[in-house]
Amino acid sequence: ARPALRGAVSGLPSYVPGRRASSAERGAVVDIAALASNESHYEPLPAAAAAVAEAAARMNRYPDMAAVGLRERIAAQLGVTAAEVAVGPGSVGVLQQIITGLCDAGDEVVFAWRSFEAYPILVELAGARSVRVPLDDAEGHDLDAMAAAVTERTRVILLCTPNNPTGVPIAHDRLEAFLRSVRSGVLVVIDEAYVEYADAGSGPDSLALYRAYPNVCILRTFSKAYGLAGLRVGYAVAAPDIADGLRRTALPFAVTALAQQAAIASLDASDEMQARVAAVRDERARMAARLEALGWKLQPSQGNFLWIRADDELRTRLVAAFDQAGIMVRAYQGDGIRITVADPASNDRVLTVLENSVLEAH
Ligand code: PMP
């Protein structure tokens, strides 16, 4: 017999990353606009780049496995203790630690669908079961249906606010009511990968909820607003026993010294990050207003991206039009298209494609 992968692995849904420019496309006359992965279009924050250069000079050494400096810096920023913070290689790495740390084979993880593509992969890889609850008509989490989906086997609930790919946040009061209704033995993860882009008050005050409900776990990343996607670092805030468990399930040395130092420097440069985020938010509003004027029906997005619900016919047509224009967007079969909001010039190109496709449709 030949070596065989576990059944759970052969059956895994695949993570399809946002399309990247091929070398031919990069060399082409048309500039490629990379709007498929919700990255920051800004160059690295100068302080982060300097920290990376400094850390790189010591790359013959292993990083601090306990990431003490970074955990203390995050804790100080949020008003928690370092014992409540666990870091990992991207928030997706932390999420894997959460799921493998809490779920035995056959346990259930409830999440909205459509949401972040990695959720079902991490759940099924752990031998647990994905329980997908359809989004409501306004593209947001249907918290009543999610509460109803909880069973004896539910160990974790994943909430994504603002939701990727739809951009819709979960309102604070609704989330609090949900937490009151869910039994305290279920870990409720609030994935806030895009929280920096959300307008104040549009989503939950997750830290207040965390203080009131010890089964809440906040998940955040340096990949989006802080612009460190290529370095891979994210973190969870959770009750000390959970956070300790997450640190113990971590792959040793998974977060590099470069990533740890860049993340610390980025937190120190939060004002610069905020100014960049404000520019993206202005652009998001400008694009949404223009698209609405053209007759596109969009839900207001609180992320650094716009979501266009589209049947397969429209999606195929739009993907072709974006491709033709050298713009890479993320297409989701059966559901729609997600477009990252970036610099004004790229955003104008997106608007032009969408304006033209409205003209074609008439
Ligand atoms: N959560 C959500 C909702 C995301 O969209 C992403 C990235 N696409 C992540 C988590 C993971 O990001 P990272 O691993 O880079 O922190």
mmCIF file of C-alpha atoms and ligand atoms in Angstrom:
data_model
loop_
_atom_site.group_PDB
_atom_site.id
_atom_site.type_symbol
_atom_site.label_atom_id
_atom_site.label_comp_id
_atom_site.label_asym_id
_atom_site.label_seq_id
_atom_site.Cartn_x
_atom_site.Cartn_y
_atom_site.Cartn_z
ATOM 1 C CA ALA A 1 0.000 0.000 0.000
ATOM 2 C CA ARG A 2 1.124 3.573 -0.616
ATOM 3 C CA PRO A 3 1.180 6.297 2.006
ATOM 4 C CA ALA A 4 -2.222 7.909 2.177
ATOM 5 C CA LEU A 5 -3.469 11.235 3.454
ATOM 6 C CA ARG A 6 -6.198 11.203 6.098
ATOM 7 C CA GLY A 7 -9.705 11.259 4.666
ATOM 8 C CA ALA A 8 -10.251 14.720 6.209
ATOM 9 C CA VAL A 9 -7.326 16.028 4.168
ATOM 10 C CA SER A 10 -8.418 14.578 0.829
ATOM 11 C CA GLY A 11 -11.876 16.066 1.352
ATOM 12 C CA LEU A 12 -10.736 19.553 2.344
ATOM 13 C CA PRO A 13 -12.175 22.520 0.497
ATOM 14 C CA SER A 14 -9.247 24.385 -1.022
ATOM 15 C CA TYR A 15 -8.214 27.896 -0.101
ATOM 16 C CA VAL A 16 -8.039 29.830 -3.356
ATOM 17 C CA PRO A 17 -5.810 32.856 -2.743
ATOM 18 C CA GLY A 18 -6.433 36.119 -4.535
ATOM 19 C CA ARG A 19 -4.955 36.052 -8.030
ATOM 20 C CA ARG A 20 -1.472 37.582 -8.301
ATOM 21 C CA ALA A 21 0.076 39.137 -11.359
ATOM 22 C CA SER A 22 2.127 36.710 -13.470
ATOM 23 C CA SER A 23 5.590 37.871 -14.515
ATOM 24 C CA ALA A 24 4.247 38.562 -18.031
ATOM 25 C CA GLU A 25 1.448 40.648 -16.582
ATOM 26 C CA ARG A 26 3.860 42.541 -14.361
ATOM 27 C CA GLY A 27 5.929 43.374 -17.429
ATOM 28 C CA ALA A 28 2.922 44.461 -19.478
ATOM 29 C CA VAL A 29 2.156 48.044 -20.379
ATOM 30 C CA VAL A 30 -1.064 48.062 -18.376
ATOM 31 C CA ASP A 31 -0.462 48.436 -14.670
ATOM 32 C CA ILE A 32 -1.915 45.544 -12.752
ATOM 33 C CA ALA A 33 -4.128 46.614 -9.873
ATOM 34 C CA ALA A 34 -3.897 43.957 -7.135
ATOM 35 C CA LEU A 35 -7.305 44.232 -5.481
ATOM 36 C CA ALA A 36 -7.991 40.569 -4.712
ATOM 37 C CA SER A 37 -6.551 40.115 -1.225
ATOM 38 C CA ASN A 38 -7.565 43.121 0.902
ATOM 39 C CA GLU A 39 -3.930 44.042 1.423
ATOM 40 C CA SER A 40 -2.790 47.550 2.254
ATOM 41 C CA HIS A 41 -1.616 49.327 -0.914
ATOM 42 C CA TYR A 42 0.738 51.531 1.120
ATOM 43 C CA GLU A 43 4.432 50.898 1.440
ATOM 44 C CA PRO A 44 5.438 49.553 4.845
ATOM 45 C CA LEU A 45 5.376 52.056 7.699
ATOM 46 C CA PRO A 46 8.955 53.441 7.891
ATOM 47 C CA ALA A 47 9.341 52.399 11.530
ATOM 48 C CA ALA A 48 8.271 48.840 10.681
ATOM 49 C CA ALA A 49 10.730 48.634 7.785
ATOM 50 C CA ALA A 50 13.527 49.861 10.057
ATOM 51 C CA ALA A 51 12.619 47.306 12.732
ATOM 52 C CA VAL A 52 12.708 44.511 10.153
ATOM 53 C CA ALA A 53 16.144 45.573 8.933
ATOM 54 C CA GLU A 54 17.438 45.596 12.481
ATOM 55 C CA ALA A 55 15.950 42.205 13.315
ATOM 56 C CA ALA A 56 17.260 40.746 10.052
ATOM 57 C CA ALA A 57 20.811 41.394 11.232
ATOM 58 C CA ARG A 58 20.215 38.698 13.870
ATOM 59 C CA MET A 59 18.449 36.122 11.745
ATOM 60 C CA ASN A 60 20.948 33.423 12.656
ATOM 61 C CA ARG A 61 19.150 33.333 16.035
ATOM 62 C CA TYR A 62 15.734 31.926 16.880
ATOM 63 C CA PRO A 63 13.078 34.464 17.807
ATOM 64 C CA ASP A 64 11.687 34.882 21.338
ATOM 65 C CA MET A 65 9.313 31.915 21.396
ATOM 66 C CA ALA A 66 7.097 33.489 24.059
ATOM 67 C CA ALA A 67 7.003 36.799 22.118
ATOM 68 C CA VAL A 68 7.065 38.607 25.454
ATOM 69 C CA GLY A 69 7.832 42.070 24.074
ATOM 70 C CA LEU A 70 5.066 41.930 21.487
ATOM 71 C CA ARG A 71 2.504 40.446 23.867
ATOM 72 C CA GLU A 72 3.259 43.145 26.424
ATOM 73 C CA ARG A 73 2.969 45.862 23.793
ATOM 74 C CA ILE A 74 -0.402 44.509 22.570
ATOM 75 C CA ALA A 75 -1.606 44.173 26.161
ATOM 76 C CA ALA A 76 -0.654 47.785 26.925
ATOM 77 C CA GLN A 77 -2.468 48.976 23.790
ATOM 78 C CA LEU A 78 -5.685 47.170 24.718
ATOM 79 C CA GLY A 79 -5.669 47.468 28.496
ATOM 80 C CA VAL A 80 -5.343 43.734 29.166
ATOM 81 C CA THR A 81 -2.448 41.653 30.553
ATOM 82 C CA ALA A 82 0.151 39.804 28.488
ATOM 83 C CA ALA A 83 -1.222 36.572 30.013
ATOM 84 C CA GLU A 84 -4.397 37.178 28.001
ATOM 85 C CA VAL A 85 -2.569 37.504 24.670
ATOM 86 C CA ALA A 86 -1.423 34.736 22.316
ATOM 87 C CA VAL A 87 0.325 35.497 19.036
ATOM 88 C CA GLY A 88 0.674 33.351 15.931
ATOM 89 C CA PRO A 89 1.792 33.334 12.297
ATOM 90 C CA GLY A 90 -1.075 35.461 11.021
ATOM 91 C CA SER A 91 -4.479 35.438 12.664
ATOM 92 C CA VAL A 92 -5.172 32.371 10.555
ATOM 93 C CA GLY A 93 -2.344 30.654 12.436
ATOM 94 C CA VAL A 94 -3.874 31.667 15.758
ATOM 95 C CA LEU A 95 -7.247 30.431 14.530
ATOM 96 C CA GLN A 96 -5.749 27.047 13.779
ATOM 97 C CA GLN A 97 -4.428 26.941 17.348
ATOM 98 C CA ILE A 98 -7.889 27.836 18.643
ATOM 99 C CA ILE A 99 -9.613 25.098 16.692
ATOM 100 C CA THR A 100 -7.076 22.355 17.323
ATOM 101 C CA GLY A 101 -6.874 23.442 20.953
ATOM 102 C CA LEU A 102 -10.604 23.214 21.576
ATOM 103 C CA CYS A 103 -12.060 20.662 19.174
ATOM 104 C CA ASP A 104 -11.946 16.889 19.301
ATOM 105 C CA ALA A 105 -12.994 14.828 16.285
ATOM 106 C CA GLY A 106 -16.704 15.259 15.652
ATOM 107 C CA ASP A 107 -17.033 18.486 17.637
ATOM 108 C CA GLU A 108 -18.839 21.309 15.880
ATOM 109 C CA VAL A 109 -17.803 24.815 14.922
ATOM 110 C CA VAL A 110 -20.577 27.215 13.930
ATOM 111 C CA PHE A 111 -19.879 30.074 11.535
ATOM 112 C CA ALA A 112 -21.727 32.249 9.049
ATOM 113 C CA TRP A 113 -21.496 31.540 5.360
ATOM 114 C CA ARG A 114 -20.284 33.120 3.315
ATOM 115 C CA SER A 115 -17.410 34.269 5.467
ATOM 116 C CA PHE A 116 -13.632 33.844 5.570
ATOM 117 C CA GLU A 117 -12.657 30.929 3.358
ATOM 118 C CA ALA A 118 -10.169 29.444 5.825
ATOM 119 C CA TYR A 119 -12.839 28.648 8.445
ATOM 120 C CA PRO A 120 -14.109 25.357 6.978
ATOM 121 C CA ILE A 121 -10.584 24.273 6.044
ATOM 122 C CA LEU A 122 -9.208 24.684 9.575
ATOM 123 C CA VAL A 123 -12.277 23.064 11.126
ATOM 124 C CA GLU A 124 -12.283 20.047 8.850
ATOM 125 C CA LEU A 125 -8.516 19.590 9.080
ATOM 126 C CA ALA A 126 -8.955 19.262 12.847
ATOM 127 C CA GLY A 127 -11.516 16.506 12.259
ATOM 128 C CA ALA A 128 -14.276 18.775 13.565
ATOM 129 C CA ARG A 129 -17.508 19.575 11.718
ATOM 130 C CA SER A 130 -18.363 22.863 10.013
ATOM 131 C CA VAL A 131 -21.868 24.147 10.709
ATOM 132 C CA ARG A 132 -22.476 26.912 8.167
ATOM 133 C CA VAL A 133 -25.334 29.315 8.845
ATOM 134 C CA PRO A 134 -26.432 31.360 5.813
ATOM 135 C CA LEU A 135 -26.059 35.139 6.012
ATOM 136 C CA ASP A 136 -29.269 37.143 6.346
ATOM 137 C CA ASP A 137 -30.833 39.160 3.519
ATOM 138 C CA ALA A 138 -28.679 42.177 4.390
ATOM 139 C CA GLU A 139 -25.473 40.095 3.990
ATOM 140 C CA GLY A 140 -24.881 40.064 7.753
ATOM 141 C CA HIS A 141 -24.698 37.380 10.427
ATOM 142 C CA ASP A 142 -28.066 35.780 11.247
ATOM 143 C CA LEU A 143 -27.391 35.544 14.976
ATOM 144 C CA ASP A 144 -30.747 33.956 15.821
ATOM 145 C CA ALA A 145 -30.112 31.164 13.362
ATOM 146 C CA MET A 146 -26.550 30.823 14.642
ATOM 147 C CA ALA A 147 -27.757 30.503 18.241
ATOM 148 C CA ALA A 148 -30.264 27.895 17.083
ATOM 149 C CA ALA A 149 -27.467 25.950 15.362
ATOM 150 C CA VAL A 150 -25.587 25.426 18.632
ATOM 151 C CA THR A 151 -25.734 21.834 19.913
ATOM 152 C CA GLU A 152 -24.142 19.798 22.675
ATOM 153 C CA ARG A 153 -21.192 19.245 20.338
ATOM 154 C CA THR A 154 -20.551 22.935 19.608
ATOM 155 C CA ARG A 155 -17.183 24.009 20.990
ATOM 156 C CA VAL A 156 -16.486 27.188 19.026
ATOM 157 C CA ILE A 157 -18.508 29.863 17.218
ATOM 158 C CA LEU A 158 -16.681 32.061 14.707
ATOM 159 C CA LEU A 159 -18.095 35.553 14.170
ATOM 160 C CA CYS A 160 -16.483 37.829 11.614
ATOM 161 C CA THR A 161 -17.073 41.581 11.980
ATOM 162 C CA PRO A 162 -16.941 43.346 9.629
ATOM 163 C CA ASN A 163 -17.607 40.179 7.675
ATOM 164 C CA ASN A 164 -15.252 39.094 4.920
ATOM 165 C CA PRO A 165 -16.310 39.236 2.080
ATOM 166 C CA THR A 166 -19.535 41.199 2.574
ATOM 167 C CA GLY A 167 -18.238 44.054 4.768
ATOM 168 C CA VAL A 168 -21.251 43.959 7.077
ATOM 169 C CA PRO A 169 -20.528 44.404 10.812
ATOM 170 C CA ILE A 170 -22.345 42.890 13.788
ATOM 171 C CA ALA A 171 -24.038 45.547 15.936
ATOM 172 C CA HIS A 172 -22.901 45.666 19.572
ATOM 173 C CA ASP A 173 -26.325 45.140 21.141
ATOM 174 C CA ARG A 174 -27.173 42.202 18.930
ATOM 175 C CA LEU A 175 -23.841 40.570 19.705
ATOM 176 C CA GLU A 176 -24.350 41.098 23.423
ATOM 177 C CA ALA A 177 -27.818 39.516 23.262
ATOM 178 C CA PHE A 178 -26.270 36.609 21.377
ATOM 179 C CA LEU A 179 -23.593 36.151 24.047
ATOM 180 C CA ARG A 180 -26.272 36.097 26.736
ATOM 181 C CA SER A 181 -28.065 33.295 24.895
ATOM 182 C CA VAL A 182 -25.057 31.046 24.212
ATOM 183 C CA ARG A 183 -23.905 28.701 26.948
ATOM 184 C CA SER A 184 -20.635 29.750 28.547
ATOM 185 C CA GLY A 185 -18.807 26.548 27.578
ATOM 186 C CA VAL A 186 -18.725 27.610 23.927
ATOM 187 C CA LEU A 187 -15.802 29.832 22.872
ATOM 188 C CA VAL A 188 -17.106 32.760 20.807
ATOM 189 C CA VAL A 189 -14.336 34.066 18.553
ATOM 190 C CA ILE A 190 -14.822 37.609 17.263
ATOM 191 C CA ASP A 191 -12.623 37.799 14.172
ATOM 192 C CA GLU A 192 -11.835 41.491 13.710
ATOM 193 C CA ALA A 193 -9.286 41.292 10.898
ATOM 194 C CA TYR A 194 -10.706 44.516 9.406
ATOM 195 C CA VAL A 195 -11.739 46.311 12.582
ATOM 196 C CA GLU A 196 -9.464 49.320 12.008
ATOM 197 C CA TYR A 197 -11.412 50.174 8.849
ATOM 198 C CA ALA A 198 -14.810 50.193 10.580
ATOM 199 C CA ASP A 199 -16.518 53.490 11.391
ATOM 200 C CA ALA A 200 -16.668 54.139 15.135
ATOM 201 C CA GLY A 201 -19.746 52.540 16.628
ATOM 202 C CA SER A 202 -20.648 50.490 13.544
ATOM 203 C CA GLY A 203 -19.504 47.222 15.102
ATOM 204 C CA PRO A 204 -19.202 45.768 18.580
ATOM 205 C CA ASP A 205 -17.067 47.090 21.423
ATOM 206 C CA SER A 206 -15.359 43.720 21.531
ATOM 207 C CA LEU A 207 -13.115 44.522 24.497
ATOM 208 C CA ALA A 208 -16.135 45.460 26.621
ATOM 209 C CA LEU A 209 -17.815 42.203 25.604
ATOM 210 C CA TYR A 210 -14.630 40.285 26.381
ATOM 211 C CA ARG A 211 -14.537 41.785 29.879
ATOM 212 C CA ALA A 212 -18.167 40.864 30.491
ATOM 213 C CA TYR A 213 -18.131 37.395 28.893
ATOM 214 C CA PRO A 214 -15.054 35.244 29.631
ATOM 215 C CA ASN A 215 -15.947 32.878 26.758
ATOM 216 C CA VAL A 216 -15.217 35.642 24.224
ATOM 217 C CA CYS A 217 -11.962 35.525 22.261
ATOM 218 C CA ILE A 218 -10.906 38.486 20.111
ATOM 219 C CA LEU A 219 -8.870 37.720 17.001
ATOM 220 C CA ARG A 220 -6.888 40.472 15.247
ATOM 221 C CA THR A 221 -4.137 40.792 12.685
ATOM 222 C CA PHE A 222 -1.294 43.011 11.538
ATOM 223 C CA SER A 223 -1.915 41.926 7.929
ATOM 224 C CA LYS A 224 -4.550 44.457 6.925
ATOM 225 C CA ALA A 225 -4.537 48.034 8.248
ATOM 226 C CA TYR A 226 -0.994 47.703 9.634
ATOM 227 C CA GLY A 227 0.236 46.466 6.259
ATOM 228 C CA LEU A 228 2.311 43.484 7.433
ATOM 229 C CA ALA A 229 0.574 40.731 5.402
ATOM 230 C CA GLY A 230 3.900 39.401 4.137
ATOM 231 C CA LEU A 231 5.383 39.003 7.615
ATOM 232 C CA ARG A 232 2.596 36.853 9.108
ATOM 233 C CA VAL A 233 1.607 37.946 12.574
ATOM 234 C CA GLY A 234 -1.737 38.059 14.343
ATOM 235 C CA TYR A 235 -3.036 37.586 17.879
ATOM 236 C CA ALA A 236 -5.866 36.497 20.112
ATOM 237 C CA VAL A 237 -7.069 38.043 23.360
ATOM 238 C CA ALA A 238 -8.679 35.420 25.579
ATOM 239 C CA ALA A 239 -9.088 34.395 29.205
ATOM 240 C CA PRO A 240 -5.629 33.543 30.633
ATOM 241 C CA ASP A 241 -6.219 29.761 30.682
ATOM 242 C CA ILE A 242 -7.333 29.770 27.052
ATOM 243 C CA ALA A 243 -4.512 32.078 25.965
ATOM 244 C CA ASP A 244 -2.037 29.839 27.790
ATOM 245 C CA GLY A 245 -3.457 26.799 25.984
ATOM 246 C CA LEU A 246 -3.118 28.582 22.646
ATOM 247 C CA ARG A 247 0.511 29.365 23.363
ATOM 248 C CA ARG A 248 1.098 25.693 24.193
ATOM 249 C CA THR A 249 -0.481 24.470 20.937
ATOM 250 C CA ALA A 250 1.686 26.852 18.881
ATOM 251 C CA LEU A 251 4.312 25.592 16.514
ATOM 252 C CA PRO A 252 7.599 26.536 18.237
ATOM 253 C CA PHE A 253 9.085 29.802 16.916
ATOM 254 C CA ALA A 254 6.272 30.264 14.354
ATOM 255 C CA VAL A 255 6.324 34.067 14.651
ATOM 256 C CA THR A 256 9.666 35.341 13.390
ATOM 257 C CA ALA A 257 11.694 38.034 15.145
ATOM 258 C CA LEU A 258 11.199 40.216 12.060
ATOM 259 C CA ALA A 259 7.443 39.940 12.442
ATOM 260 C CA GLN A 260 7.529 40.513 16.219
ATOM 261 C CA GLN A 261 9.685 43.629 15.924
ATOM 262 C CA ALA A 262 7.707 45.017 12.982
ATOM 263 C CA ALA A 263 4.447 44.525 14.869
ATOM 264 C CA ILE A 264 5.791 46.372 17.933
ATOM 265 C CA ALA A 265 7.025 49.231 15.734
ATOM 266 C CA SER A 266 3.655 49.325 13.960
ATOM 267 C CA LEU A 267 1.750 49.663 17.206
ATOM 268 C CA ASP A 268 4.066 52.528 18.117
ATOM 269 C CA ALA A 269 3.129 54.124 14.772
ATOM 270 C CA SER A 270 -0.625 53.718 15.206
ATOM 271 C CA ASP A 271 -1.252 57.382 14.343
ATOM 272 C CA GLU A 272 0.319 56.946 10.916
ATOM 273 C CA MET A 273 -1.708 53.784 10.408
ATOM 274 C CA GLN A 274 -4.888 55.652 11.369
ATOM 275 C CA ALA A 275 -4.203 58.380 8.799
ATOM 276 C CA ARG A 276 -3.850 55.734 6.073
ATOM 277 C CA VAL A 277 -7.001 53.997 7.200
ATOM 278 C CA ALA A 278 -8.918 57.291 7.117
ATOM 279 C CA ALA A 279 -7.888 57.776 3.474
ATOM 280 C CA VAL A 280 -9.130 54.291 2.577
ATOM 281 C CA ARG A 281 -12.398 54.961 4.383
ATOM 282 C CA ASP A 282 -12.885 58.181 2.395
ATOM 283 C CA GLU A 283 -12.243 56.293 -0.813
ATOM 284 C CA ARG A 284 -14.688 53.567 0.232
ATOM 285 C CA ALA A 285 -17.378 56.210 0.742
ATOM 286 C CA ARG A 286 -16.591 57.881 -2.566
ATOM 287 C CA MET A 287 -16.809 54.580 -4.454
ATOM 288 C CA ALA A 288 -19.984 53.471 -2.709
ATOM 289 C CA ALA A 289 -21.701 56.779 -3.497
ATOM 290 C CA ARG A 290 -20.702 56.603 -7.157
ATOM 291 C CA LEU A 291 -21.819 52.984 -7.494
ATOM 292 C CA GLU A 292 -25.113 53.718 -5.832
ATOM 293 C CA ALA A 293 -25.667 56.597 -8.254
ATOM 294 C CA LEU A 294 -25.062 54.126 -11.076
ATOM 295 C CA GLY A 295 -27.738 51.838 -9.695
ATOM 296 C CA TRP A 296 -25.585 49.173 -8.072
ATOM 297 C CA LYS A 297 -27.207 47.866 -4.906
ATOM 298 C CA LEU A 298 -24.447 47.444 -2.319
ATOM 299 C CA GLN A 299 -24.587 46.856 1.427
ATOM 300 C CA PRO A 300 -22.503 49.492 3.221
ATOM 301 C CA SER A 301 -19.074 47.941 3.817
ATOM 302 C CA GLN A 302 -17.048 48.545 6.957
ATOM 303 C CA GLY A 303 -13.956 46.791 5.604
ATOM 304 C CA ASN A 304 -11.303 47.937 3.112
ATOM 305 C CA PHE A 305 -13.285 46.282 0.344
ATOM 306 C CA LEU A 306 -16.599 46.399 -1.510
ATOM 307 C CA TRP A 307 -18.885 43.453 -2.078
ATOM 308 C CA ILE A 308 -20.976 43.013 -5.186
ATOM 309 C CA ARG A 309 -23.505 40.222 -4.938
ATOM 310 C CA ALA A 310 -23.699 38.594 -8.363
ATOM 311 C CA ASP A 311 -25.222 35.508 -9.919
ATOM 312 C CA ASP A 312 -22.877 33.397 -12.016
ATOM 313 C CA GLU A 313 -23.758 35.193 -15.237
ATOM 314 C CA LEU A 314 -22.975 38.654 -13.854
ATOM 315 C CA ARG A 315 -19.929 37.404 -11.959
ATOM 316 C CA THR A 316 -18.437 35.853 -15.086
ATOM 317 C CA ARG A 317 -19.072 39.017 -17.070
ATOM 318 C CA LEU A 318 -17.528 41.256 -14.403
ATOM 319 C CA VAL A 319 -14.492 39.037 -13.892
ATOM 320 C CA ALA A 320 -13.815 39.178 -17.639
ATOM 321 C CA ALA A 321 -14.179 42.962 -17.653
ATOM 322 C CA PHE A 322 -11.848 43.373 -14.675
ATOM 323 C CA ASP A 323 -9.343 40.953 -16.211
ATOM 324 C CA GLN A 324 -9.412 42.917 -19.433
ATOM 325 C CA ALA A 325 -8.665 46.085 -17.462
ATOM 326 C CA GLY A 326 -5.764 44.489 -15.595
ATOM 327 C CA ILE A 327 -7.596 44.557 -12.273
ATOM 328 C CA MET A 328 -7.442 41.537 -10.000
ATOM 329 C CA VAL A 329 -10.514 41.022 -7.864
ATOM 330 C CA ARG A 330 -11.729 38.085 -5.803
ATOM 331 C CA ALA A 331 -14.608 36.123 -7.325
ATOM 332 C CA TYR A 332 -16.762 33.733 -5.279
ATOM 333 C CA GLN A 333 -18.713 31.205 -7.262
ATOM 334 C CA GLY A 334 -22.434 31.519 -6.718
ATOM 335 C CA ASP A 335 -22.104 34.592 -4.520
ATOM 336 C CA GLY A 336 -20.317 37.581 -5.974
ATOM 337 C CA ILE A 337 -17.156 39.637 -6.224
ATOM 338 C CA ARG A 338 -15.026 41.347 -3.585
ATOM 339 C CA ILE A 339 -12.882 44.324 -4.550
ATOM 340 C CA THR A 340 -10.224 45.837 -2.296
ATOM 341 C CA VAL A 341 -10.401 49.617 -1.858
ATOM 342 C CA ALA A 342 -6.937 51.038 -2.564
ATOM 343 C CA ASP A 343 -5.394 54.230 -3.945
ATOM 344 C CA PRO A 344 -7.635 56.714 -5.805
ATOM 345 C CA ALA A 345 -6.190 55.848 -9.234
ATOM 346 C CA SER A 346 -6.870 52.115 -8.863
ATOM 347 C CA ASN A 347 -10.293 52.823 -7.441
ATOM 348 C CA ASP A 348 -11.099 55.028 -10.446
ATOM 349 C CA ARG A 349 -10.210 52.133 -12.718
ATOM 350 C CA VAL A 350 -12.622 49.913 -10.795
ATOM 351 C CA LEU A 351 -15.360 52.529 -11.112
ATOM 352 C CA THR A 352 -14.768 52.777 -14.857
ATOM 353 C CA VAL A 353 -15.191 49.020 -15.299
ATOM 354 C CA LEU A 354 -18.391 49.030 -13.269
ATOM 355 C CA GLU A 355 -19.749 52.092 -15.103
ATOM 356 C CA ASN A 356 -19.134 50.407 -18.435
ATOM 357 C CA SER A 357 -20.767 47.194 -17.355
ATOM 358 C CA VAL A 358 -23.882 49.107 -16.371
ATOM 359 C CA LEU A 359 -23.940 50.681 -19.840
ATOM 360 C CA GLU A 360 -23.588 47.257 -21.441
ATOM 361 C CA ALA A 361 -26.461 45.893 -19.395
ATOM 362 C CA HIS A 362 -28.858 48.545 -20.736
HETATM 363 N N1 PMP B 1 -9.743 36.703 9.250
HETATM 364 C C1 PMP B 1 -10.300 37.265 8.190
HETATM 365 C C2 PMP B 1 -11.726 37.646 8.261
HETATM 366 C C3 PMP B 1 -9.556 37.493 7.031
HETATM 367 O O1 PMP B 1 -10.137 38.035 5.964
HETATM 368 C C4 PMP B 1 -8.202 37.125 7.004
HETATM 369 C C5 PMP B 1 -7.326 37.341 5.792
HETATM 370 N N2 PMP B 1 -7.908 37.289 4.578
HETATM 371 C C6 PMP B 1 -7.673 36.536 8.138
HETATM 372 C C7 PMP B 1 -8.462 36.342 9.249
HETATM 373 C C8 PMP B 1 -6.289 36.040 8.201
HETATM 374 O O2 PMP B 1 -5.342 36.995 8.013
HETATM 375 P P1 PMP B 1 -3.857 36.784 8.503
HETATM 376 O O3 PMP B 1 -3.624 35.323 8.667
HETATM 377 O O4 PMP B 1 -3.022 37.383 7.450
HETATM 378 O O5 PMP B 1 -3.776 37.487 9.820
#
